[in-house]
Structure formats: C-alpha cells, structure tokens
Coordinates of C-alpha atoms in Angstrom, one line a residue:
Chain F
X15 CA -95.0 153.2 9.6
X16 CA -91.8 153.2 11.7
X17 CA -93.5 151.3 14.4
X18 CA -94.6 148.6 12.0
X19 CA -91.0 148.1 10.8
X20 CA -89.8 147.9 14.3
X21 CA -92.3 145.2 15.1
X22 CA -91.4 143.1 12.1
X23 CA -87.7 143.5 13.0
X24 CA -88.3 142.5 16.6
X25 CA -90.3 139.5 15.6
X26 CA -87.6 138.4 13.2
X27 CA -84.9 138.7 15.8
X28 CA -86.7 136.2 17.9
X29 CA -85.8 133.5 15.4
X30 CA -82.4 135.0 14.6
X31 CA -83.4 135.8 11.0
X32 CA -82.4 139.1 9.7
X33 CA -85.3 141.6 9.4
X34 CA -84.9 141.9 5.7
X35 CA -85.8 138.3 5.2
X36 CA -89.2 139.1 6.5
X37 CA -89.8 142.2 4.4
X38 CA -87.4 141.5 1.6
X39 CA -90.0 140.4 -1.0
X40 CA -91.9 143.7 -0.6
X41 CA -91.0 146.5 -3.0
X42 CA -89.5 149.5 -1.2
X43 CA -92.2 151.9 -0.2
X44 CA -94.9 149.2 0.2
X45 CA -96.0 147.9 3.6
X46 CA -93.9 145.0 4.8
X47 CA -95.4 141.5 4.4
X48 CA -97.7 140.7 7.3
X49 CA -96.2 138.6 10.0
X50 CA -98.3 135.5 10.5
X51 CA -96.1 133.7 13.0
X52 CA -97.5 132.6 16.4
X53 CA -96.0 130.8 19.3
X54 CA -97.5 128.0 21.3
X55 CA -95.6 127.4 24.6
X56 CA -92.3 128.3 23.0
X57 CA -93.0 126.5 19.7
X58 CA -93.0 129.0 16.9
X59 CA -95.4 128.2 14.0
X60 CA -95.1 129.9 10.6
X61 CA -98.8 130.6 10.8
X62 CA -101.7 129.8 13.2
X63 CA -103.5 127.4 10.8
X64 CA -103.8 123.9 12.1
X65 CA -106.0 121.1 10.7
X66 CA -108.0 119.7 13.6
X67 CA -107.7 116.1 14.9
X68 CA -110.0 113.6 13.2
X69 CA -110.4 115.6 10.0
X70 CA -106.8 115.2 8.7
X71 CA -105.8 111.6 9.5
X72 CA -102.0 111.5 9.7
X73 CA -101.9 114.0 6.8
X74 CA -101.2 111.4 4.1
X75 CA -104.4 111.9 2.0
X76 CA -103.8 115.7 1.9
X77 CA -100.1 115.4 1.2
X78 CA -101.1 113.7 -2.1
X79 CA -102.9 116.9 -3.0
X80 CA -100.6 119.7 -1.8
X81 CA -97.4 120.3 0.1
X82 CA -98.8 120.3 3.7
X83 CA -95.6 121.9 5.0
X84 CA -97.4 125.2 4.4
X85 CA -99.5 124.5 7.5
X86 CA -98.6 125.9 10.9
X87 CA -98.7 122.2 11.9
X88 CA -101.5 119.7 12.2
X89 CA -103.2 117.7 15.0
X90 CA -103.1 114.0 14.1
X91 CA -106.0 111.5 14.5
X92 CA -107.0 111.0 18.1
X93 CA -104.9 108.1 19.4
X94 CA -105.6 105.7 22.3
X95 CA -103.4 103.1 24.0
X96 CA -105.1 100.2 22.1
X97 CA -106.3 100.1 18.5
X98 CA -110.0 100.8 18.2
X99 CA -112.4 100.1 15.3
X100 CA -114.9 102.7 16.6
X101 CA -118.6 102.9 16.3
X102 CA -121.0 101.1 13.9
X103 CA -122.0 102.9 10.7
X104 CA -123.8 105.1 9.7
X105 CA -121.3 107.4 11.4
X106 CA -122.1 110.5 9.4
X107 CA -125.2 112.8 9.1
X108 CA -125.5 116.0 7.2
X109 CA -126.9 119.2 8.8
X110 CA -127.5 122.7 7.7
X111 CA -124.1 124.3 7.5
X112 CA -122.5 121.3 9.2
X113 CA -122.3 117.6 9.9
X114 CA -122.5 115.1 12.7
X115 CA -119.9 112.4 13.1
X116 CA -119.8 109.4 15.4
X117 CA -116.6 107.8 14.4
X118 CA -115.8 106.8 18.0
X119 CA -112.1 107.3 18.0
X120 CA -111.2 104.7 15.4
X121 CA -107.4 104.6 15.4
X122 CA -104.6 102.1 15.1
X123 CA -103.3 102.5 18.7
X124 CA -100.3 104.4 19.9
X125 CA -97.8 101.7 19.3
X126 CA -98.7 101.6 15.6
X127 CA -98.7 105.4 15.4
X128 CA -95.1 105.4 16.8
X129 CA -93.9 102.5 14.8
X130 CA -95.5 103.4 11.4
X131 CA -97.4 106.7 11.2
X132 CA -94.8 109.0 12.6
X133 CA -91.8 107.5 10.7
X134 CA -93.9 107.5 7.4
X135 CA -95.0 111.1 8.1
X136 CA -91.3 112.2 7.9
X137 CA -91.5 111.7 4.1
X138 CA -94.1 114.4 3.6
X139 CA -94.2 116.6 6.7
X140 CA -91.1 118.1 8.1
X141 CA -92.4 120.0 11.1
X142 CA -93.4 118.9 14.5
X143 CA -97.0 117.7 14.9
X144 CA -99.6 117.9 17.6
X145 CA -100.3 114.5 19.1
X146 CA -104.0 114.2 20.0
X147 CA -104.6 111.6 22.7
X148 CA -107.7 110.1 24.1
X149 CA -108.2 107.6 26.9
X150 CA -110.6 105.7 29.1
X151 CA -108.8 106.0 32.4
X152 CA -106.4 108.4 33.9
X153 CA -103.7 105.8 33.8
X154 CA -104.3 105.2 30.1
X155 CA -104.0 108.8 29.3
X156 CA -100.7 108.9 31.2
X157 CA -99.4 105.8 29.6
X158 CA -100.1 106.9 26.0
X159 CA -98.7 110.4 26.6
X160 CA -95.6 108.9 28.2
X161 CA -95.0 106.9 25.0
X162 CA -95.5 109.9 22.8
X163 CA -93.2 112.0 25.0
X164 CA -90.2 110.2 23.6
X165 CA -91.1 111.1 20.0
X166 CA -89.1 114.2 18.8
X167 CA -91.7 114.8 16.0
X168 CA -94.3 115.6 18.6
X169 CA -94.4 119.3 19.3
X170 CA -97.2 119.2 21.9
X171 CA -99.7 116.8 23.4
X172 CA -103.4 117.7 22.9
X173 CA -105.3 115.7 25.5
X174 CA -108.8 115.1 24.4
X175 CA -111.1 114.9 27.5
X176 CA -114.1 115.7 25.4
X177 CA -115.0 113.0 22.7
X178 CA -118.7 112.8 22.6
X179 CA -118.8 109.5 20.8
X180 CA -117.4 107.0 23.2
X181 CA -119.2 105.6 26.3
X182 CA -117.5 106.7 29.4
X183 CA -114.5 107.8 27.3
X184 CA -113.1 111.3 27.5
X185 CA -116.4 113.1 27.9
X186 CA -116.7 112.1 31.6
X187 CA -113.3 113.7 32.2
X188 CA -114.2 116.8 30.3
X189 CA -117.5 117.6 32.0
X190 CA -116.1 117.9 35.5
X191 CA -113.4 120.3 36.7
X192 CA -112.0 117.7 39.1
X193 CA -111.7 114.9 36.5
X194 CA -110.2 117.2 33.9
X195 CA -107.6 118.4 36.5
X196 CA -106.8 114.8 37.4
X197 CA -106.1 113.9 33.8
X198 CA -104.0 117.1 33.4
X199 CA -101.9 116.3 36.4
X200 CA -101.3 112.7 35.4
X201 CA -100.2 113.7 31.9
X202 CA -98.0 116.5 33.1
X203 CA -96.2 114.1 35.4
X204 CA -95.0 111.9 32.5
X205 CA -94.0 114.5 29.9
X206 CA -91.9 117.5 29.3
X207 CA -93.8 118.5 26.2
X208 CA -96.4 121.2 26.4
X209 CA -99.8 119.7 27.4
X210 CA -103.0 121.3 26.0
X211 CA -106.3 120.0 27.2
X212 CA -109.1 119.8 24.6
X213 CA -112.3 120.8 26.2
X214 CA -115.9 119.9 25.6
X215 CA -118.6 122.5 24.9
X216 CA -121.3 120.1 26.2
X217 CA -121.1 121.5 29.7
X218 CA -123.1 124.1 31.7
X219 CA -120.1 126.3 32.0
X220 CA -116.8 125.7 30.4
X221 CA -114.9 128.3 32.4
X222 CA -114.5 126.4 35.7
X223 CA -113.2 123.4 33.8
X224 CA -110.7 125.6 31.9
X225 CA -109.5 127.1 35.2
X226 CA -109.2 123.7 36.8
X227 CA -106.9 122.5 34.0
X228 CA -104.8 125.6 34.2
X229 CA -104.4 125.2 38.0
X230 CA -103.5 121.5 37.4
X231 CA -100.6 122.6 35.2
X232 CA -101.9 122.6 31.7
X233 CA -99.7 124.6 29.3
X234 CA -102.7 125.5 27.1
X235 CA -106.3 124.7 26.1
X236 CA -107.9 123.6 22.9
X237 CA -111.5 124.4 22.4
X238 CA -114.1 123.5 21.4
X239 CA -114.7 119.8 20.6
X240 CA -117.9 119.0 18.8
X241 CA -121.4 119.7 20.1
X242 CA -123.5 116.7 20.9
X243 CA -126.3 116.5 18.3
X244 CA -128.5 114.2 16.3
X245 CA -130.7 113.8 13.2
X246 CA -133.7 111.5 12.5
X247 CA -134.4 109.8 9.2
X248 CA -138.0 110.5 8.4
X249 CA -138.4 107.3 6.3
X250 CA -137.1 104.9 8.9
X251 CA -138.2 107.1 11.9
X252 CA -134.9 106.3 13.5
X253 CA -131.7 108.3 14.2
X254 CA -129.5 108.6 11.1
X255 CA -126.4 107.8 13.2
X256 CA -126.1 104.2 14.3
X257 CA -124.9 105.3 17.7
X258 CA -128.0 107.7 17.8
X259 CA -126.0 110.8 18.6
X260 CA -122.8 112.3 17.5
X261 CA -120.6 115.4 17.4
X262 CA -121.9 118.4 15.5
X263 CA -119.3 120.4 13.6
X264 CA -119.0 122.8 10.7
X265 CA -119.7 126.5 10.2
X266 CA -123.0 126.3 12.1
X267 CA -121.1 126.0 15.4
X268 CA -118.6 128.8 14.8
X269 CA -120.5 131.4 16.9
X270 CA -120.7 129.0 19.9
X271 CA -117.0 128.2 19.6
X272 CA -116.1 131.8 19.3
X273 CA -118.1 132.7 22.4
X274 CA -116.4 130.0 24.5
X275 CA -112.9 131.0 23.4
X276 CA -113.8 134.5 24.3
X277 CA -115.0 133.4 27.8
X278 CA -112.1 131.1 28.5
X279 CA -109.5 133.7 27.3
X280 CA -110.8 136.1 30.0
X281 CA -110.6 133.4 32.7
X282 CA -107.1 131.9 32.1
X283 CA -103.7 133.1 31.3
X284 CA -102.5 130.1 29.4
X285 CA -102.8 130.1 25.5
X286 CA -105.9 128.9 23.9
X287 CA -106.1 127.1 20.5
X288 CA -109.5 128.1 19.1
X289 CA -111.6 125.8 16.9
X290 CA -115.2 125.0 15.8
X291 CA -116.5 125.8 12.4
X292 CA -113.5 127.8 11.2
X293 CA -113.6 127.9 7.4
X294 CA -111.9 131.0 6.2
X295 CA -109.0 133.4 7.0
X296 CA -111.6 135.9 8.3
X297 CA -112.8 133.2 10.8
X298 CA -109.2 132.8 11.9
X299 CA -108.9 136.5 12.7
X300 CA -112.2 136.4 14.6
X301 CA -111.0 133.5 16.7
X302 CA -107.7 135.3 17.5
X303 CA -109.5 138.5 18.4
X304 CA -111.6 136.4 20.8
X305 CA -108.4 135.2 22.4
X306 CA -107.0 132.3 20.4
X307 CA -103.2 132.1 19.9
X308 CA -103.6 129.5 17.1
X309 CA -106.6 128.2 15.2
X310 CA -107.7 124.7 14.1
X311 CA -109.8 123.9 11.1
X312 CA -111.9 120.8 11.2
X313 CA -114.9 119.9 9.1
X314 CA -113.9 122.3 6.3
X315 CA -111.1 119.9 5.4
X316 CA -113.6 117.2 4.6
X317 CA -115.7 119.1 2.1
X318 CA -112.7 121.0 0.7
X319 CA -109.4 119.2 1.0
X320 CA -107.7 122.4 0.1
X321 CA -109.4 124.4 2.8
X322 CA -106.3 124.9 5.0
X323 CA -104.0 125.7 2.1
X324 CA -106.5 128.3 1.0
X325 CA -106.7 129.9 4.4
X326 CA -102.9 129.9 4.8
X327 CA -102.6 131.6 1.4
X328 CA -105.3 134.2 2.0
X329 CA -104.4 135.1 5.6
X330 CA -101.7 137.7 4.7
X331 CA -104.1 139.5 2.3
X332 CA -107.0 139.4 4.8
X333 CA -104.7 140.7 7.5
X334 CA -103.7 143.6 5.2
X335 CA -107.3 144.3 4.5
X336 CA -108.0 144.8 8.2
X337 CA -104.7 146.7 8.9
X338 CA -103.1 143.9 10.8
X339 CA -99.3 143.8 10.5
X340 CA -98.4 141.4 13.2
X341 CA -100.8 138.6 14.0
X342 CA -99.8 138.0 17.6
X343 CA -100.8 141.6 18.3
X344 CA -104.5 140.9 17.8
X345 CA -104.8 137.9 20.2
X346 CA -107.6 138.8 22.6
X347 CA -108.0 142.1 20.9
X348 CA -111.8 142.1 21.1
X349 CA -111.5 142.3 24.9
X350 CA -109.7 145.6 25.1
X351 CA -111.6 148.9 25.2
Chain T
X15 CA -107.6 112.1 -6.5
X16 CA -108.0 115.4 -8.2
X17 CA -110.2 118.4 -7.7
X18 CA -111.9 119.1 -11.0
X19 CA -114.2 121.8 -12.3
X20 CA -116.8 120.3 -14.6
X21 CA -119.3 121.9 -16.9
X22 CA -122.7 120.2 -17.4
X23 CA -123.2 119.1 -21.0
X24 CA -126.4 117.1 -20.5
X25 CA -128.7 116.3 -17.6
X26 CA -131.7 114.2 -18.7
X27 CA -134.1 111.8 -17.2
X28 CA -133.4 108.2 -18.0
X29 CA -136.0 106.4 -15.9
X30 CA -138.2 107.1 -12.9
X31 CA -136.2 109.5 -10.7
X32 CA -133.1 108.5 -12.5
X33 CA -131.0 111.0 -14.4
X34 CA -127.9 110.9 -16.6
X35 CA -125.5 113.7 -16.4
X36 CA -122.7 114.3 -18.8
X37 CA -119.9 116.4 -17.5
X38 CA -117.1 118.1 -19.6
X39 CA -113.7 118.4 -17.9
X40 CA -110.6 116.5 -16.7
X41 CA -111.2 112.8 -16.4
X42 CA -107.6 111.8 -15.9
X43 CA -107.9 110.8 -12.3
X44 CA -110.2 107.9 -13.2
X45 CA -108.2 104.7 -13.6
X46 CA -110.6 101.9 -12.9
X47 CA -114.3 101.2 -13.4
X48 CA -116.3 101.4 -10.2
X49 CA -114.5 104.6 -9.0
X50 CA -116.6 107.5 -8.0
X51 CA -116.6 111.3 -7.8
X52 CA -117.7 113.5 -5.0
X53 CA -119.8 116.5 -6.1
X54 CA -120.2 119.8 -4.3
X55 CA -123.9 120.7 -4.6
X56 CA -125.1 124.2 -3.8
X57 CA -127.0 124.3 -0.5
X58 CA -125.6 121.1 0.9
X59 CA -122.7 121.0 3.4
X60 CA -121.4 117.6 2.4
X61 CA -120.5 116.5 -1.1
X62 CA -122.5 113.8 -2.9
X63 CA -120.6 110.7 -3.8
X64 CA -121.7 109.3 -7.2
X65 CA -120.3 106.3 -9.1
X66 CA -119.0 107.0 -12.6
X67 CA -120.8 105.2 -15.4
X68 CA -118.2 106.0 -18.1
X69 CA -115.5 108.5 -19.1
X70 CA -113.4 109.5 -22.0
X71 CA -111.0 112.3 -22.9
X72 CA -113.8 114.9 -23.0
X73 CA -115.3 114.2 -19.6
X74 CA -117.4 111.8 -17.5
X75 CA -120.9 110.4 -17.4
X76 CA -122.8 109.8 -14.2
X77 CA -126.2 108.2 -13.6
X78 CA -127.9 109.1 -10.3
X79 CA -131.2 108.6 -8.6
X80 CA -133.0 111.5 -6.9
X81 CA -133.2 110.3 -3.2
X82 CA -132.8 113.5 -1.3
X83 CA -132.1 117.2 -1.2
X84 CA -128.7 117.0 -2.9
X85 CA -129.7 114.8 -5.8
X86 CA -132.9 116.8 -6.2
X87 CA -130.8 119.9 -6.6
X88 CA -128.6 118.1 -9.1
X89 CA -131.7 117.1 -11.2
X90 CA -132.6 120.8 -11.6
X91 CA -129.3 121.8 -13.0
X92 CA -128.8 122.4 -16.7
X93 CA -126.2 122.5 -19.4
X94 CA -123.5 125.1 -18.9
X95 CA -123.6 125.1 -15.1
X96 CA -120.4 124.3 -13.2
X97 CA -119.9 121.5 -10.7
X98 CA -116.9 121.2 -8.4
X99 CA -115.9 117.5 -8.0
X100 CA -113.2 115.4 -6.3
X101 CA -112.4 112.8 -8.9
X102 CA -110.8 109.4 -9.2
X103 CA -112.0 108.3 -5.7
X104 CA -112.0 104.7 -4.5
X105 CA -110.3 101.6 -5.7
X106 CA -112.7 100.3 -8.4
X107 CA -113.2 96.9 -9.9
X108 CA -110.5 94.6 -11.2
X109 CA -111.3 93.7 -14.8
X110 CA -108.3 91.5 -15.1
X111 CA -109.9 89.0 -12.7
X112 CA -112.9 88.4 -14.8
X113 CA -111.8 85.4 -16.9
X114 CA -113.6 84.4 -20.1
X115 CA -117.2 84.7 -19.0
X116 CA -117.6 87.2 -16.2
X117 CA -121.0 88.0 -14.7
X118 CA -122.2 91.5 -14.0
X119 CA -124.9 91.8 -11.4
X120 CA -126.5 95.2 -11.1
X121 CA -129.5 96.3 -8.9
X122 CA -131.2 99.6 -9.7
X123 CA -128.9 102.6 -9.5
X124 CA -126.0 100.1 -8.9
X125 CA -126.1 99.3 -12.6
X126 CA -124.1 102.4 -13.9
X127 CA -120.5 101.6 -12.8
X128 CA -120.9 98.1 -14.4
X129 CA -121.3 99.8 -17.8
X130 CA -117.6 101.0 -17.9
X131 CA -116.6 97.6 -16.4
X132 CA -118.5 95.8 -19.2
X133 CA -116.7 97.8 -21.8
X134 CA -113.3 97.1 -20.4
X135 CA -114.1 93.4 -20.0
X136 CA -115.1 93.1 -23.7
X137 CA -112.0 95.1 -24.7
X138 CA -110.1 92.3 -22.9
X139 CA -111.8 89.7 -25.1
X140 CA -114.2 88.4 -22.4
X141 CA -117.9 87.5 -23.0
X142 CA -119.7 89.1 -20.1
X143 CA -123.4 88.5 -19.1
X144 CA -125.2 91.4 -17.4
X145 CA -128.0 90.5 -15.0
X146 CA -129.8 93.7 -14.3
X147 CA -132.6 94.0 -11.7
X148 CA -135.1 96.8 -11.2
X149 CA -138.3 97.4 -9.3
X150 CA -140.6 98.0 -12.2
X151 CA -140.5 98.7 -16.0
X152 CA -140.5 102.4 -15.2
X153 CA -137.2 102.0 -13.3
X154 CA -135.4 100.2 -16.1
X155 CA -132.4 101.8 -17.9
X156 CA -129.3 100.9 -19.9
X157 CA -130.3 97.3 -21.0
X158 CA -129.8 98.4 -24.7
X159 CA -126.6 100.1 -23.9
X160 CA -125.1 96.9 -22.4
X161 CA -126.3 94.9 -25.4
X162 CA -124.8 97.5 -27.7
X163 CA -121.4 96.9 -26.0
X164 CA -121.8 93.2 -26.9
X165 CA -122.9 91.8 -23.5
X166 CA -125.7 89.2 -23.0
X167 CA -128.4 90.9 -20.9
X168 CA -130.9 89.3 -18.5
X169 CA -133.5 91.7 -17.1
X170 CA -135.5 91.1 -14.0
X171 CA -138.1 93.3 -12.4
X172 CA -139.7 92.7 -9.0
X173 CA -143.2 93.2 -10.3
X174 CA -142.6 91.4 -13.6
X175 CA -143.5 94.4 -15.7
X176 CA -140.3 94.0 -17.8
X177 CA -138.1 91.0 -18.3
X178 CA -138.6 88.1 -16.0
X179 CA -140.4 88.5 -12.7
X180 CA -138.2 88.4 -9.7
X181 CA -134.8 89.5 -8.5
X182 CA -131.3 89.3 -9.9
X183 CA -130.8 86.0 -8.1
X184 CA -133.7 84.5 -10.1
X185 CA -132.2 85.8 -13.3
X186 CA -128.8 84.2 -12.3
X187 CA -130.4 80.7 -12.3
X188 CA -128.6 78.4 -14.7
X189 CA -125.8 80.8 -15.6
X190 CA -122.2 79.7 -15.8
X191 CA -119.6 82.3 -15.2
X192 CA -115.9 82.6 -14.4
X193 CA -116.2 85.5 -11.9
X194 CA -118.8 88.1 -10.8
X195 CA -119.0 91.8 -10.1
X196 CA -122.0 93.1 -8.2
X197 CA -123.2 96.6 -7.4
X198 CA -126.5 97.4 -5.8
X199 CA -128.2 97.3 -2.4
X200 CA -126.7 95.3 0.4
X201 CA -129.8 93.0 0.6
X202 CA -129.1 92.0 -3.0
X203 CA -125.5 91.2 -2.1
X204 CA -126.5 88.9 0.7
X205 CA -128.9 87.1 -1.7
X206 CA -126.2 86.9 -4.4
X207 CA -123.6 85.6 -1.9
X208 CA -125.8 82.7 -0.9
X209 CA -125.9 81.4 -4.5
X210 CA -122.8 82.7 -6.2
X211 CA -120.6 79.9 -7.7
X212 CA -117.4 81.9 -8.2
X213 CA -115.1 84.5 -6.6
X214 CA -116.3 88.0 -7.2
X215 CA -116.3 91.6 -6.1
X216 CA -119.0 93.7 -4.5
X217 CA -119.1 97.5 -4.6
X218 CA -120.4 98.9 -1.3
X219 CA -122.2 102.0 -0.4
X220 CA -122.0 104.0 2.9
X221 CA -122.7 107.4 4.2
X222 CA -119.4 109.3 3.8
X223 CA -118.0 112.4 5.3
X224 CA -115.1 113.3 3.0
X225 CA -115.0 110.5 0.4
X226 CA -111.2 110.4 0.3
X227 CA -110.1 108.6 3.4
X228 CA -109.6 111.3 6.0
X229 CA -112.6 111.2 8.4
X230 CA -113.1 107.4 9.0
X231 CA -116.8 108.0 8.6
X232 CA -117.4 104.9 6.4
X233 CA -115.2 102.2 7.9
X234 CA -116.2 98.6 7.8
X235 CA -114.8 95.5 9.3
X236 CA -113.4 92.8 6.9
X237 CA -111.5 89.6 7.3
X238 CA -108.5 91.6 6.1
X239 CA -108.9 94.3 8.7
X240 CA -110.8 97.6 8.9
X241 CA -111.4 99.3 5.6
X242 CA -112.6 102.7 4.5
X243 CA -115.3 102.2 1.9
X244 CA -114.3 105.5 0.2
X245 CA -110.6 104.8 -0.1
X246 CA -109.9 101.0 0.4
X247 CA -113.2 100.3 -1.3
X248 CA -115.9 100.7 -2.4
X249 CA -115.0 97.4 -4.1
X250 CA -114.3 94.5 -1.8
X251 CA -113.4 90.9 -2.6
X252 CA -116.1 88.4 -1.8
X253 CA -113.5 86.4 0.3
X254 CA -112.8 89.3 2.6
X255 CA -116.3 90.4 3.4
X256 CA -117.7 89.9 6.9
X257 CA -121.5 89.7 6.6
X258 CA -122.5 91.2 9.8
X259 CA -126.1 91.0 10.7

C-alpha cells in the first residue's frame, strides 16, 4: 500500500502537481486512482490512448460527438508535400473482424494542413498532436517534416514508411533497413521534434528494420501499419477494391501486431507506440505488456466513433481489475520472468 | 450525427428481397430527405448505410434490399430487437430547389428516400411527378404510397410486367418539370443525365468505411473538388458531377 502511494506521489512530482491532486477524488481508505499517464520522448500524455492516422481525419468529425481532449493525443491524417486525391473507389472491403482500405493517402497537402487544419483544430483540440507524414522520396519526407517542425501544435512527427496503398510510396522505404534508415536520418536532420518511424508488417522480419531506424537516430517507432490483403467479389469475379489490394486492419490483426511489438521491444531501447486491431482497454494493456509505451486505435473509430472515448473511460477500471496502479510500470511487463 | 439505439417495431417484406423496417427511437438528427443511417449488424464488422424513407417523432422507416450478409441478417430480425445506428448522416436533398413541378426519378431500392422528399415538396405547395423504375412486377413497391401523398406516378418495369415497358428514361418522355431529383443505380443516372431538361440532384452510393467523413473511403472527384459521398454527399448537384468512365 505504502509503495503504491509513493509511486503516485513520485509520478505527480514529475509534473509539479501535488500528490493529493492525483489521489484527491478517492475516499480515504480506498486505493488511489490509477495513474494512466505515459511519456513519449519527454511529452507527457494524460493517457496512452491515441486515435491512429487515417481513422480520425483531423479530429473534426469526432469533436462534433464528444470532447476529444480526453484523448492522450491523436495522429492526424497522413500528410504529403502535395495534395493527393488518392486511389479510385471502391476503396473499402469488409472482412471477418476487420476491413481493407485502399484510400491511397488522400490528403490536402502539408501547406493546407498548416494554413487551415492546424489553426482550425485549435478550436476543439487543445493538446499537441502527432503529425503523420508520408512521402515519395527522401527529399520529400524531409521537406514536409521541415515545414511541420515549425508548428508548435505538433508534438512529434510520425513518419510513415509503410503505406501499402501507393505505388512506390512509403512501402519501398519501409521494407528495407537501409531505406528506412535513410528516411530517418533525413528527417532527423531537419527537425528538433521527436521522430517516430511507422513500420510496415509486410516484411520478412521487422526487427532489423526497427534496429536500423534506431541506429539512424529515430526517437521511437510506431507499429504496425496495415497488412496487405484483398477480397474478391464472387458476382463480378474481380477484386472488391479498385486498386485490387489494400491494407487490412481491425481486431483480426491484433495478435500479429502484438507479436511484432513484443519482438521489436526486445530489440530496441527507444519507445514503441503499439497499434493494430486495438479495440478495448484490455487490448491497450496487452499492447503495453508487450512493450508499447502508448497505444493507437485505428479501425475501431470507424465502426464506433466513441471507441477511443470508451477506452479512455474504461482504462482506470480495467487497470484496477488487474491490479495495475501505475501504467508505465507494466510497459514490457510480459518479457520479465 | 448522433448515435441512437433503436427498437424494431416492424420488419416486413414489401417486394422481392425488399423489406420495410420501422424503428422506434430518436429521429432528431435527421434534417433533410435523402440522409441515411448507418446500422451496426451483429456478425458484420462494418456498419450498413441505409437511406431513410421517412421519419417522425416516434422513429424512422427504412426500406432495404437483401444483397448480402448484412442485409440478410437484418431481414431475419424481428419486433423488439435493438439496433445501434449512427443517424442524420449525409447532406440530403434540397426541397427548396424543386420549383412548382419537380420530378422524382427512382430506380429500385433508390426509391425510398424520394418518399420523404415527395412529402416535403407537396408540403411546400409543389406538384411533383414520380417516375419509378423496377426490374419486374415482383420488385415494385410504394407506387400507391406516392399517389397517396398526392404525386403523379409513372411506373416502368424493364420486362413490362407492370406499368410501361422500359426504363425510367422511357417514362420521362414528354414530361415537363422544373427540377429533378434522382436516386438509383449509376447507370440510370448516366441515362437520365443524357436527356434531363433541368437542373437536378443525384444521390450517389459508394462502399463506405465509417459513413461520417473520417476515413476517406468513399471520396469522389467533382468539378467543385473532392467530395466524401458519406458527408459532403450522398446528394450532388448535376452541375458539379464529373461523369468518369
């Protein structure tokens, strides 16, 4: 008991808040409220729950439904140097316990994001965001990141080297350790913000790529992006998706994502943001036990727009159920003993 | 947009593979005919977007065709069962643009959203004509309902087993109208667009991920920029549509 109180107190002191603010709402005698805070490269988040890029836009549609400031933060729609319309439709196919998308990085371009999306976001989101960036050349990644580096609303850069839906885009960087390292170095050279590289699961072994990014100076890693998949329409005898293949996401991929987070955690010493099929507070805890410092939620936002809010609200209760007082203490917990 | 818990009041066959479902619950998110709801169906990962045929203070009415696993599951549901829906989705039609003699053009399961539109047009003092096209007599529904609202109805079936033989475009021959509203398959839209004599609106369909504008799964190019069918549509103005091959 005494140890738990000390932990809460120590965590509170990190932010300069008095310890009783953390435990003040708990009646005396009861256990203190679980501490859900996590820290990504010096950036403290109230909780580890982060809507994943491409499933949350710039937050506007969700802010109409609930106050999205309850989130740890969110990762905005993958942004490129130039505006992109993306792939032809159909872009969506349903699967058992999941879906395939082939949006193809539709976005308004980084200049529009800086001129419009970020200023408008201030009205409904008061925390820093994760800027998700894609590119088609090393120089393009660097240029886009350099522009976002000047934005104080950006807490960290999440560099996507793993989009499965664009020809020659991203994926080619994410499937080779050398190319992933080259992008990492180029981006690190133009920004002082933490750089997290978002990795593809569509590789023989994700570990050497993760290590290459770490050696090239990445501050952290995000994994996994979607798994390349497809569906075929029996009536038309053609792929459902116009681009034939797309990125498979949803609860079906959770075990694969968990396994990769577990493997990468053992191989690197930089923080990992875990994602892939996360749909509940229990999934968040599993991801963190596997080694994630924070957790992103993707497809779940599309079928239940309140998914992240629900996870944030349930997390303390589920932590208590499993005897977790301080969330950071369980990171990588499944690896010990 | 709202999240609403509905209770099924009625779920009955209306024509071949077509069912009408009445749902009791909050309808306040619906503000325009042609909007849709997105239903969570047990056993399906994605929701099912269905246009709304009508609504009142008690709830909403939808008409849907069984085309796959999700709609088949819906057809087996009965009164008293609960359905989780995202409601008030999409922009909907603009009844104020209709003028004195608007034309409603509906193909198959595209007919339902025109029903509420027809009601609102008549409430505005307009005299709408509804041109309704189906495959065969067994597929026909809602002709009497449109007539009961006070609309002139022209029925066409592809095989001639009910109404006149042919497509909606055949039934449009000789009609004068101030504006048109169309809902149905895209092939029908293309045929209509070749002969339409006025401005109008089309309600499009696309495979959707979320149905509320977050995933960019249903984007289309228009002359006024990229639009999300689920959020900036499903209704688009005739003048802004890019008819890609």
